[in-house]
Short mmCIF file of C-alpha atoms and ligand atoms in Angstrom, two decimals:
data_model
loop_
_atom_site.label_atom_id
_atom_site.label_comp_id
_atom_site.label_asym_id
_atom_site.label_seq_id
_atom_site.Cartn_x
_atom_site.Cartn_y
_atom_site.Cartn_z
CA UNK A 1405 0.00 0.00 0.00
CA UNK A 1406 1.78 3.50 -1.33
CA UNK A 1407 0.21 6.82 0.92
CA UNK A 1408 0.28 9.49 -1.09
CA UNK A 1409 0.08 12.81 1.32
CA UNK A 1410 -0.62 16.04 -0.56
CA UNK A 1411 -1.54 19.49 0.52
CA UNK A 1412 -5.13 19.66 0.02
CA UNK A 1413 -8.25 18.45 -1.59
CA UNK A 1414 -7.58 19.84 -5.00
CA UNK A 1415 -4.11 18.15 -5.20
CA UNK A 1416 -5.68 14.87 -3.98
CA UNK A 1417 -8.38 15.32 -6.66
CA UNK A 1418 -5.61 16.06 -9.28
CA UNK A 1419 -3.31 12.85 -8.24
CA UNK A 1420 -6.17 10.86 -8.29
CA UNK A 1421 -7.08 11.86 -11.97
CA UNK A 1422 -3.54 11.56 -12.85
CA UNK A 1423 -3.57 8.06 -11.99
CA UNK A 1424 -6.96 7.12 -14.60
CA UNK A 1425 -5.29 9.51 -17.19
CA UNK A 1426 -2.31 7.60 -16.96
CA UNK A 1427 -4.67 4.05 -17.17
CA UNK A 1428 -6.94 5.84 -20.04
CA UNK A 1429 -3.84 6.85 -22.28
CA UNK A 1430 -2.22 3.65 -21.50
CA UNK A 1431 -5.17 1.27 -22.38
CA UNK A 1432 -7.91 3.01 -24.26
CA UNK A 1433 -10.00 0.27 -23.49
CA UNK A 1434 -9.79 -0.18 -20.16
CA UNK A 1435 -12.44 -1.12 -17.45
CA UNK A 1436 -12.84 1.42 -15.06
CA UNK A 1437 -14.05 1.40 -11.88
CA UNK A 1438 -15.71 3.97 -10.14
CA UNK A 1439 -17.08 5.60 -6.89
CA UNK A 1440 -19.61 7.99 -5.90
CA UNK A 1441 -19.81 10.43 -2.21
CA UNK A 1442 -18.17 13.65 -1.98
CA UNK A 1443 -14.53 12.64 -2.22
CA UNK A 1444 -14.16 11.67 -6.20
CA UNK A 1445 -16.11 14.81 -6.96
CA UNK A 1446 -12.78 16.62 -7.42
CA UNK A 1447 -11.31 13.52 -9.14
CA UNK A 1448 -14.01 13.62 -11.71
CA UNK A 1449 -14.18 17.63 -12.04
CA UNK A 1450 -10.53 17.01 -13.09
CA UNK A 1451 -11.43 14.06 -15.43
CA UNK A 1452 -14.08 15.99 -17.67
CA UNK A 1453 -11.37 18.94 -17.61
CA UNK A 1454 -8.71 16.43 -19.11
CA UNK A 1455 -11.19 15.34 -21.73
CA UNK A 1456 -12.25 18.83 -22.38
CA UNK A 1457 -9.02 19.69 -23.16
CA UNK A 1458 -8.76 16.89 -25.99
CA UNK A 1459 -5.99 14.62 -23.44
CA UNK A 1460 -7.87 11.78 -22.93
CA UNK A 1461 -11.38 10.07 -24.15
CA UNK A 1462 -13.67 7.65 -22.49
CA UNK A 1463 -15.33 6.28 -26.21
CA UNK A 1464 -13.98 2.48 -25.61
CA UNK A 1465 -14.48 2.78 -21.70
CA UNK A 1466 -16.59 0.24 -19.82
CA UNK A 1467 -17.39 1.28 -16.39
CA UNK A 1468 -18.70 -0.57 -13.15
CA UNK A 1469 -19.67 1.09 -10.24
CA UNK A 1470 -19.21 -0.06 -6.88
CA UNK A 1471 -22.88 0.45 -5.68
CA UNK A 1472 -26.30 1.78 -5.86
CA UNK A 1473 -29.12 2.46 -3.27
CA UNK A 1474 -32.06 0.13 -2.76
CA UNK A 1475 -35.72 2.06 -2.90
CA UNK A 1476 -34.95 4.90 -5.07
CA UNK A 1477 -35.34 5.23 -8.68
CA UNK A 1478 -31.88 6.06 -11.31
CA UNK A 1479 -34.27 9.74 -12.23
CA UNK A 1480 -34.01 10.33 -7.99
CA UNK A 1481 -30.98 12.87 -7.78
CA UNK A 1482 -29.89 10.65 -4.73
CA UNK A 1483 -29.41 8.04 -6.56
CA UNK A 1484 -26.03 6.84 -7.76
CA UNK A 1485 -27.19 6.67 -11.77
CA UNK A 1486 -27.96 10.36 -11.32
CA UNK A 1487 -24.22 11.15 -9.41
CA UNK A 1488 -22.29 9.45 -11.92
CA UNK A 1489 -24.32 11.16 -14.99
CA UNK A 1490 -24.27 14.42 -13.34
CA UNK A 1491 -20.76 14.25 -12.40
CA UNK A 1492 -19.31 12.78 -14.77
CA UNK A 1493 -20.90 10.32 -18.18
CA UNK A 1494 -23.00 13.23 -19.20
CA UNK A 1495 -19.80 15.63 -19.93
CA UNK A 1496 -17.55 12.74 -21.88
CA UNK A 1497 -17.98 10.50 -24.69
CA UNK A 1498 -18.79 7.64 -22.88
CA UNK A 1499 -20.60 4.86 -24.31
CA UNK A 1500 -23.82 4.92 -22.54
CA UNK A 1501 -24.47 0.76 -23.11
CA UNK A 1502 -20.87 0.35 -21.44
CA UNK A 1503 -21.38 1.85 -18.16
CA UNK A 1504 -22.76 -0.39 -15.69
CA UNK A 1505 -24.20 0.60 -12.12
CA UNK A 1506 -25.98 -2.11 -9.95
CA UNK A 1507 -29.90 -1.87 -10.99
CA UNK A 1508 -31.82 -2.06 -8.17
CA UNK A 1509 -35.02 -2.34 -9.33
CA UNK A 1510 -35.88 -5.53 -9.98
CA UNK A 1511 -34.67 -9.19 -8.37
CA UNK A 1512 -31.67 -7.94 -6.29
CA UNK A 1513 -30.48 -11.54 -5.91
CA UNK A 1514 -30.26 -12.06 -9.49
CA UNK A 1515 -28.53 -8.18 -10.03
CA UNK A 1516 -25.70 -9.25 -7.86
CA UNK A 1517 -24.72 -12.69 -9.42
CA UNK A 1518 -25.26 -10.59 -13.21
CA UNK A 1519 -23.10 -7.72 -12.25
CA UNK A 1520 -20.17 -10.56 -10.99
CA UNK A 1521 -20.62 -12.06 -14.45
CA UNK A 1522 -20.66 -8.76 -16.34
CA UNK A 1523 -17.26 -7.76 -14.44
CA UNK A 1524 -16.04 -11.28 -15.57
CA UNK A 1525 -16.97 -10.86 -18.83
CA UNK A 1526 -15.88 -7.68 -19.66
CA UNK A 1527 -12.15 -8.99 -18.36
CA UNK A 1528 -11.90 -7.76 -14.99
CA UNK A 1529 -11.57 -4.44 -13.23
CA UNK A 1530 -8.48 -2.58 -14.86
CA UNK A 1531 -8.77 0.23 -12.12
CA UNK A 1532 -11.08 0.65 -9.17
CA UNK A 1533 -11.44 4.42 -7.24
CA UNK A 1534 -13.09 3.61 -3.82
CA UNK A 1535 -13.85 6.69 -1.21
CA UNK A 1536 -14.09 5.72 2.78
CA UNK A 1537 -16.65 5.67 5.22
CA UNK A 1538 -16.05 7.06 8.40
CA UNK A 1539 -16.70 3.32 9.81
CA UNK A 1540 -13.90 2.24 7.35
CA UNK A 1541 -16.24 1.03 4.73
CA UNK A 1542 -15.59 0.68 0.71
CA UNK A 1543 -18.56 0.47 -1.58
CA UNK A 1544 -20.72 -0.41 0.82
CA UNK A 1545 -19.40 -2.78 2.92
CA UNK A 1546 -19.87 -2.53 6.32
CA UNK A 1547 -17.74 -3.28 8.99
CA UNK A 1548 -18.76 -6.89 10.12
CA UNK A 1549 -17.74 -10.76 11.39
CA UNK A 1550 -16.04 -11.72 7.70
CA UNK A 1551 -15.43 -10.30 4.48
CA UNK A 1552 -17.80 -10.55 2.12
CA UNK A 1553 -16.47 -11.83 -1.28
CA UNK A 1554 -18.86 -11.05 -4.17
CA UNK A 1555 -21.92 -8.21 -5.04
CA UNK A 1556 -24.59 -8.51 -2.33
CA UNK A 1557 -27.18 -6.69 -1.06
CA UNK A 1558 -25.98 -4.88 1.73
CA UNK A 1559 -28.20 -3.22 4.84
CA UNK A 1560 -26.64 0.25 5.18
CA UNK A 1561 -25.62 0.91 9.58
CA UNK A 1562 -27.02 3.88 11.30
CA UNK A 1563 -23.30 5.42 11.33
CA UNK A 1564 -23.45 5.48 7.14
CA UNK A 1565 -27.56 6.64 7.33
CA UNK A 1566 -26.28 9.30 9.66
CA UNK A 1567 -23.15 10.43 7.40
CA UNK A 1568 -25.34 10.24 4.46
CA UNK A 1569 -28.37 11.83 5.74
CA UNK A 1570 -26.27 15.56 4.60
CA UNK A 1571 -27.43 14.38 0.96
CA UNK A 1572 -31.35 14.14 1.74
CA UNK A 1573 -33.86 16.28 3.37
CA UNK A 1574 -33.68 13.91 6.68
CA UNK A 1575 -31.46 10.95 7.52
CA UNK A 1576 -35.21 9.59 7.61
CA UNK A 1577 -35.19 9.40 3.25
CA UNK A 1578 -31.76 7.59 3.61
CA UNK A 1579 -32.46 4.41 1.70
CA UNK A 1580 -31.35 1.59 4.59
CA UNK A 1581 -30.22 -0.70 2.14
CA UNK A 1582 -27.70 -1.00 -1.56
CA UNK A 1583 -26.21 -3.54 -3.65
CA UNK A 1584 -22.91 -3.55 -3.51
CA UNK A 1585 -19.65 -4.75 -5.06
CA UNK A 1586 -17.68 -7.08 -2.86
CA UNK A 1587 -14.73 -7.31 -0.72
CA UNK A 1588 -13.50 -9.65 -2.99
CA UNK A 1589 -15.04 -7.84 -6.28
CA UNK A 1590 -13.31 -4.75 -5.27
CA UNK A 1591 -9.83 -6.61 -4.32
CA UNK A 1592 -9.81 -8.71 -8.33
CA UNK A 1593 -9.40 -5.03 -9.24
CA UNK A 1594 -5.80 -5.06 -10.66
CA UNK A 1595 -5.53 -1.51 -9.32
CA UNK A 1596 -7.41 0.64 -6.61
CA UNK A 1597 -7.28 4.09 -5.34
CA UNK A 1598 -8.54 5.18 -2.55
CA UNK A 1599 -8.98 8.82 -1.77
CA UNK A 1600 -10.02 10.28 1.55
CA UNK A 1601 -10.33 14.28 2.74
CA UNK A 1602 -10.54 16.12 6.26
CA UNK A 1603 -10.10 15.24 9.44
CA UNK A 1604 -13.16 13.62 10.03
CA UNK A 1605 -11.23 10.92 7.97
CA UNK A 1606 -8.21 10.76 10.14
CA UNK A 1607 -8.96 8.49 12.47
CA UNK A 1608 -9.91 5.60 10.18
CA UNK A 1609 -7.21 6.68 7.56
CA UNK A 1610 -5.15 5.87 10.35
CA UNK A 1611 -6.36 2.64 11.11
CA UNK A 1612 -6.32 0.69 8.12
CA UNK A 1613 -3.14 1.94 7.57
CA UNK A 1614 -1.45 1.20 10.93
CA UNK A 1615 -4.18 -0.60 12.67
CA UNK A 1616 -5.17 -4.31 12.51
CA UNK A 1617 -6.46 -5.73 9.22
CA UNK A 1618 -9.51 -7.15 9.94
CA UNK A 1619 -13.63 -6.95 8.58
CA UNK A 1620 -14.38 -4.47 11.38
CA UNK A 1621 -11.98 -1.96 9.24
CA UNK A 1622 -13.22 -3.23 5.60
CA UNK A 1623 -10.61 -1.01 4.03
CA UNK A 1624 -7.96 -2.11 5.99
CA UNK A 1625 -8.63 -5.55 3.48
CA UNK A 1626 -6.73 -2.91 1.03
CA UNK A 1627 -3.34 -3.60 2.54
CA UNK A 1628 -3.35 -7.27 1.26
CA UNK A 1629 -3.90 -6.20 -2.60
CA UNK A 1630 -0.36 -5.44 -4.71
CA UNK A 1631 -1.18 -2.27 -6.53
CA UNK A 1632 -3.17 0.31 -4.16
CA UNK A 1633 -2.44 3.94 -3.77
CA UNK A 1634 -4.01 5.64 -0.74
CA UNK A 1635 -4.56 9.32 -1.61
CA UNK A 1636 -5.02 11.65 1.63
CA UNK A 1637 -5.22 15.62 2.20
CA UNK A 1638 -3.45 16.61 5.10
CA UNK A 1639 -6.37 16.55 7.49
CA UNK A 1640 -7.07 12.94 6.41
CA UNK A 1641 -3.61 12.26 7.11
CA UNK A 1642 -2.95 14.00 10.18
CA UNK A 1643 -2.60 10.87 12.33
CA UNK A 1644 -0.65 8.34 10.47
C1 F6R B 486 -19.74 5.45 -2.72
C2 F6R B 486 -19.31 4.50 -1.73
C3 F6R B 486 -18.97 4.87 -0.33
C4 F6R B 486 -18.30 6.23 -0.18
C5 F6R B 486 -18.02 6.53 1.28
C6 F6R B 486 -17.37 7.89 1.47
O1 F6R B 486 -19.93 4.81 -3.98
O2 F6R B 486 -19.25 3.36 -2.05
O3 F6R B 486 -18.12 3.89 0.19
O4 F6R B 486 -17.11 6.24 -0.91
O5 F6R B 486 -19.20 6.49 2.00
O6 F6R B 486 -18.24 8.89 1.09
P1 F6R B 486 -17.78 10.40 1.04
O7 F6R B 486 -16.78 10.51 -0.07
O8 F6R B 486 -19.03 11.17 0.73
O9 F6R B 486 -17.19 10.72 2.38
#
């Protein structure tokens, strides 16, 4: 695991883009995986800038993201569909029938075992952005008695309804449950970045880095996998 400290949360944004630049230039094609919360806002500002600027294109891009709520629809703003359009698909020339974000609105059992097989098919994660939870989770695993290998359907804890709720009207319209990529979908990923801002991140930054690897600290899984780059502000690094 490589930390990469930098100044603030416009550097980390910029390192972070760097990184799929680098990934996009090098393989066109490549599968991309990608995140949604607060942190790869920045990263994705930065990406759409790139493309802007004629330095990179998403045309042969597949994308996968890591999760989506359970009990809203893709039009809700909330939901996941809506970030990753808004943020991001809708100002590049991606491929709308290659991006791929867990549909929740039909069997969810079914969803999960198709997305593993659409990962699979389309050759694998080439690289995987992940943001933190406060409670140390990635998508949206939560910190429990095992990992959990493969997409499930995940029931969200009060501490991620609660850090969500800033997103909704109350933490009352926080969907309580989301399909989500894996432990082990997330660690086949040949390369991941994480990114994490502010000091309300410190404590866990500091934790899977330093602390015990073990489910209770999902991302502290991270530290087994060959290729991951931990990208940190200051504040988020402030106790390693
Ligand atoms: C989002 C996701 C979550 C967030 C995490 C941090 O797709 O899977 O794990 O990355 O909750 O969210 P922010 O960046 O809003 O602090």
């Amino acid at each position: 695991m490589v930390v990469k400290i930098c100044k603030d949360y416009d550097e980390m944004s910029r390192a972070a883009a760097n990184i799929f630049a680098a990934q996009i230039i090098t393989k066109p094609d490549s599968v991309l995986g990608f995140a949604t919360g607060s942190t790869p806002e920045g990263t994705y500002k930065e990406l759409v800038k790139m493309y802007k600027e004629g330095l990179i294109s998403f045309k042969d891009i597949t994308s996968f993201n890591l999760d989506e709520y359970v009990g809203i629809t893709r039009e809700n703003d909330q939901s996941y569909y809506y970030f990753m359009h808004h943020h991001l698909f809708d100002h590049v020339d991606i491929n709308e029938s290659n991006v791929n974000i867990p549909n929740t609105g039909g069997n969810l059992q079914d969803e999960c075992m198709d997305y593993e097989h659409r990962i699979k098919a389309a050759g694998g994660v080439d690289l995987q952005i992940v943001g933190i939870g406060n409670n140390g989770h990635i998508g949206f695993n939560e910190p429990c008695d095992n990992f959990v290998e493969n997409t499930n359907v995940v029931e969200l804890q009060q501490r991620t309804i609660e850090a969500n709720a800033r997103f909704f009207d109350s933490a009352d319209d926080v969907p309580t449950r989301a399909v989500t990529m894996g432990i082990g979908t997330i660690m086949r990923a040949r390369k991941v970045v994480l990114v994490a801002s502010g000091e309300g991140k410190a404590d866990i930054i500091r934790d899977i880095v330093k602390g015990k690897i073990t489910p209770m600290a999902p991302a502290s899984v991270l530290r087994f996998h060959n290729d991951v780059t931990v990208i940190v502000d200051k504040a988020a690094a402030s106790l390693l």
